Amino acid sequence: METMTTFPLQRDEVAGYLREHGITPTRPRVEIGTVLFQGHQHLSADQVQARLTSHVSKASVYNTLSLFTERGLLRQLIVDPTRVLYDTNVAPHHHYYDVERGELLDMDSSDALQMSPPAPPHGMAIESVDIIVRVRRDSATH
Amino acid sequence: METMTTFPLQRDEVAGYLREHGITPTRPRVEIGTVLFQGHQHLSADQVQARLTSHVSKASVYNTLSLFTERGLLRQLIVDPTRVLYDTNVAPHHHYYDVERGELLDMDSSDALQMSPPAPPHGMAIESVDIIVRVRRDSATH
DNA sequence: CTTAATGCAAAGGCTTTGCAGAGAC
DNA sequence: GTCTCTGCAAAGCCTTTGCATTAAG
């Protein structure tokens, strides 16, 4: 049951959006939601904290990002060994990862691999399919 | 230029294998190679260290795994936010990841997605394509 | 008022670093 | 003998935890 939400969300729309997902809209959560739901982005906890306009503790940033993920407002991306990135686009899609800059780009579904979902192993159910195409600047720029 | 190597490698074959890849076969490296090249496996630094028959410091385990990766003997798998796994199978293939047990399974190429390699973004070259199908025990076992 | 959330600092887990001592050739 | 590698412990990151304080309804 996905709510059709149109980004960007204005600050005063965030509280309602959180409530729709069973999340009490406290000050820190609205603050973080306002940063996140400006559009589709890939942010680490640190990056989120850096963009806040009022202070929220690191612990609350982490708690909030976990909560949003649990409630389906975010998707975790495990792509960089040094930190977790959060994707505000929870619709199925895949990524390019610039290994030099550590940046993610969404892949157009037209570019996406033609996939017949693979058979999961016996007794297992597929939870998600993550495709990451690691890229780097062309050798010309070496 | 890939060397066709048949696993498992016996302990006395490891030194030569390392030399072929420009790696000085020191005692810790042969030790680690002997653990790794018994077959296709997915191991963390800790797991490697635990299987050694003689002591190698943690720092050397990490250094060695990085070196082997750099020289193409291993492939790093970024799949679990809490640790890096190393795959002794460097041929192109993909994975199932059991999110509950934290274990990886190789995907048969027959199960693999039909993929027309996606177009990389302008000025970028594809380095690798990583596909991870996250799975969990069937809901029956809830 | 009662329950839930926040903040701070401390603790944790994995990985890297610095540097003296040991090993490879 | 020279250059490289190893080991140990300390330092670094990112993330989680514990617990007293504050906010939500």
mmCIF file with all atom_site columns, N, CA, C and O in Angstrom, chain A residues 10 40 49 70 77 79 113-114 119 129:
data_model
loop_
_atom_site.group_PDB
_atom_site.id
_atom_site.type_symbol
_atom_site.label_atom_id
_atom_site.label_alt_id
_atom_site.label_comp_id
_atom_site.label_asym_id
_atom_site.label_entity_id
_atom_site.label_seq_id
_atom_site.pdbx_PDB_ins_code
_atom_site.Cartn_x
_atom_site.Cartn_y
_atom_site.Cartn_z
_atom_site.occupancy
_atom_site.B_iso_or_equiv
_atom_site.pdbx_formal_charge
_atom_site.auth_seq_id
_atom_site.auth_comp_id
_atom_site.auth_asym_id
_atom_site.auth_atom_id
_atom_site.pdbx_PDB_model_num
ATOM 1  N N  . GLN A 1 10  ? 6.881  20.238  0.638   1.00 0.00 ? 10  GLN A N  1
ATOM 2  C CA . GLN A 1 10  ? 7.164  21.481  1.370   1.00 0.00 ? 10  GLN A CA 1
ATOM 3  C C  . GLN A 1 10  ? 7.253  21.131  2.844   1.00 0.00 ? 10  GLN A C  1
ATOM 4  O O  . GLN A 1 10  ? 6.671  20.143  3.300   1.00 0.00 ? 10  GLN A O  1
ATOM 5  N N  . HIS A 1 40  ? 14.567 13.225  -5.149  1.00 0.00 ? 40  HIS A N  1
ATOM 6  C CA . HIS A 1 40  ? 15.264 11.948  -5.081  1.00 0.00 ? 40  HIS A CA 1
ATOM 7  C C  . HIS A 1 40  ? 16.738 12.195  -4.848  1.00 0.00 ? 40  HIS A C  1
ATOM 8  O O  . HIS A 1 40  ? 17.386 12.866  -5.641  1.00 0.00 ? 40  HIS A O  1
ATOM 9  N N  . GLN A 1 49  ? 22.689 15.290  8.281   1.00 0.00 ? 49  GLN A N  1
ATOM 10 C CA . GLN A 1 49  ? 22.879 16.175  9.431   1.00 0.00 ? 49  GLN A CA 1
ATOM 11 C C  . GLN A 1 49  ? 23.441 17.526  9.004   1.00 0.00 ? 49  GLN A C  1
ATOM 12 O O  . GLN A 1 49  ? 23.020 18.568  9.503   1.00 0.00 ? 49  GLN A O  1
ATOM 13 N N  . GLU A 1 70  ? 12.426 1.603   7.949   1.00 0.00 ? 70  GLU A N  1
ATOM 14 C CA . GLU A 1 70  ? 11.506 0.580   8.436   1.00 0.00 ? 70  GLU A CA 1
ATOM 15 C C  . GLU A 1 70  ? 10.085 0.833   7.945   1.00 0.00 ? 70  GLU A C  1
ATOM 16 O O  . GLU A 1 70  ? 9.347  -0.094  7.606   1.00 0.00 ? 70  GLU A O  1
ATOM 17 N N  . LEU A 1 77  ? 21.028 1.816   0.917   1.00 0.00 ? 77  LEU A N  1
ATOM 18 C CA . LEU A 1 77  ? 21.877 1.346   -0.174  1.00 0.00 ? 77  LEU A CA 1
ATOM 19 C C  . LEU A 1 77  ? 23.238 0.957   0.378   1.00 0.00 ? 77  LEU A C  1
ATOM 20 O O  . LEU A 1 77  ? 23.928 1.770   0.984   1.00 0.00 ? 77  LEU A O  1
ATOM 21 N N  . VAL A 1 79  ? 26.606 0.145   -0.666  1.00 0.00 ? 79  VAL A N  1
ATOM 22 C CA . VAL A 1 79  ? 27.299 0.314   -1.931  1.00 0.00 ? 79  VAL A CA 1
ATOM 23 C C  . VAL A 1 79  ? 28.727 0.783   -1.690  1.00 0.00 ? 79  VAL A C  1
ATOM 24 O O  . VAL A 1 79  ? 29.606 0.595   -2.489  1.00 0.00 ? 79  VAL A O  1
ATOM 25 N N  . LEU A 1 113 ? 18.774 -3.507  -16.861 1.00 0.00 ? 113 LEU A N  1
ATOM 26 C CA . LEU A 1 113 ? 18.927 -4.825  -17.407 1.00 0.00 ? 113 LEU A CA 1
ATOM 27 C C  . LEU A 1 113 ? 17.557 -5.444  -17.604 1.00 0.00 ? 113 LEU A C  1
ATOM 28 O O  . LEU A 1 113 ? 16.642 -5.234  -16.810 1.00 0.00 ? 113 LEU A O  1
ATOM 29 N N  . GLN A 1 114 ? 17.430 -6.187  -18.652 1.00 0.00 ? 114 GLN A N  1
ATOM 30 C CA . GLN A 1 114 ? 16.200 -6.950  -18.862 1.00 0.00 ? 114 GLN A CA 1
ATOM 31 C C  . GLN A 1 114 ? 16.234 -8.079  -17.871 1.00 0.00 ? 114 GLN A C  1
ATOM 32 O O  . GLN A 1 114 ? 17.054 -8.977  -17.990 1.00 0.00 ? 114 GLN A O  1
ATOM 33 N N  . ALA A 1 119 ? 15.354 -17.292 -10.014 1.00 0.00 ? 119 ALA A N  1
ATOM 34 C CA . ALA A 1 119 ? 14.706 -18.173 -9.047  1.00 0.00 ? 119 ALA A CA 1
ATOM 35 C C  . ALA A 1 119 ? 15.463 -18.083 -7.730  1.00 0.00 ? 119 ALA A C  1
ATOM 36 O O  . ALA A 1 119 ? 16.674 -18.253 -7.703  1.00 0.00 ? 119 ALA A O  1
ATOM 37 N N  . VAL A 1 129 ? 16.116 -6.876  -5.192  1.00 0.00 ? 129 VAL A N  1
ATOM 38 C CA . VAL A 1 129 ? 17.185 -7.119  -6.154  1.00 0.00 ? 129 VAL A CA 1
ATOM 39 C C  . VAL A 1 129 ? 17.949 -5.816  -6.309  1.00 0.00 ? 129 VAL A C  1
ATOM 40 O O  . VAL A 1 129 ? 17.372 -4.802  -6.688  1.00 0.00 ? 129 VAL A O  1
#
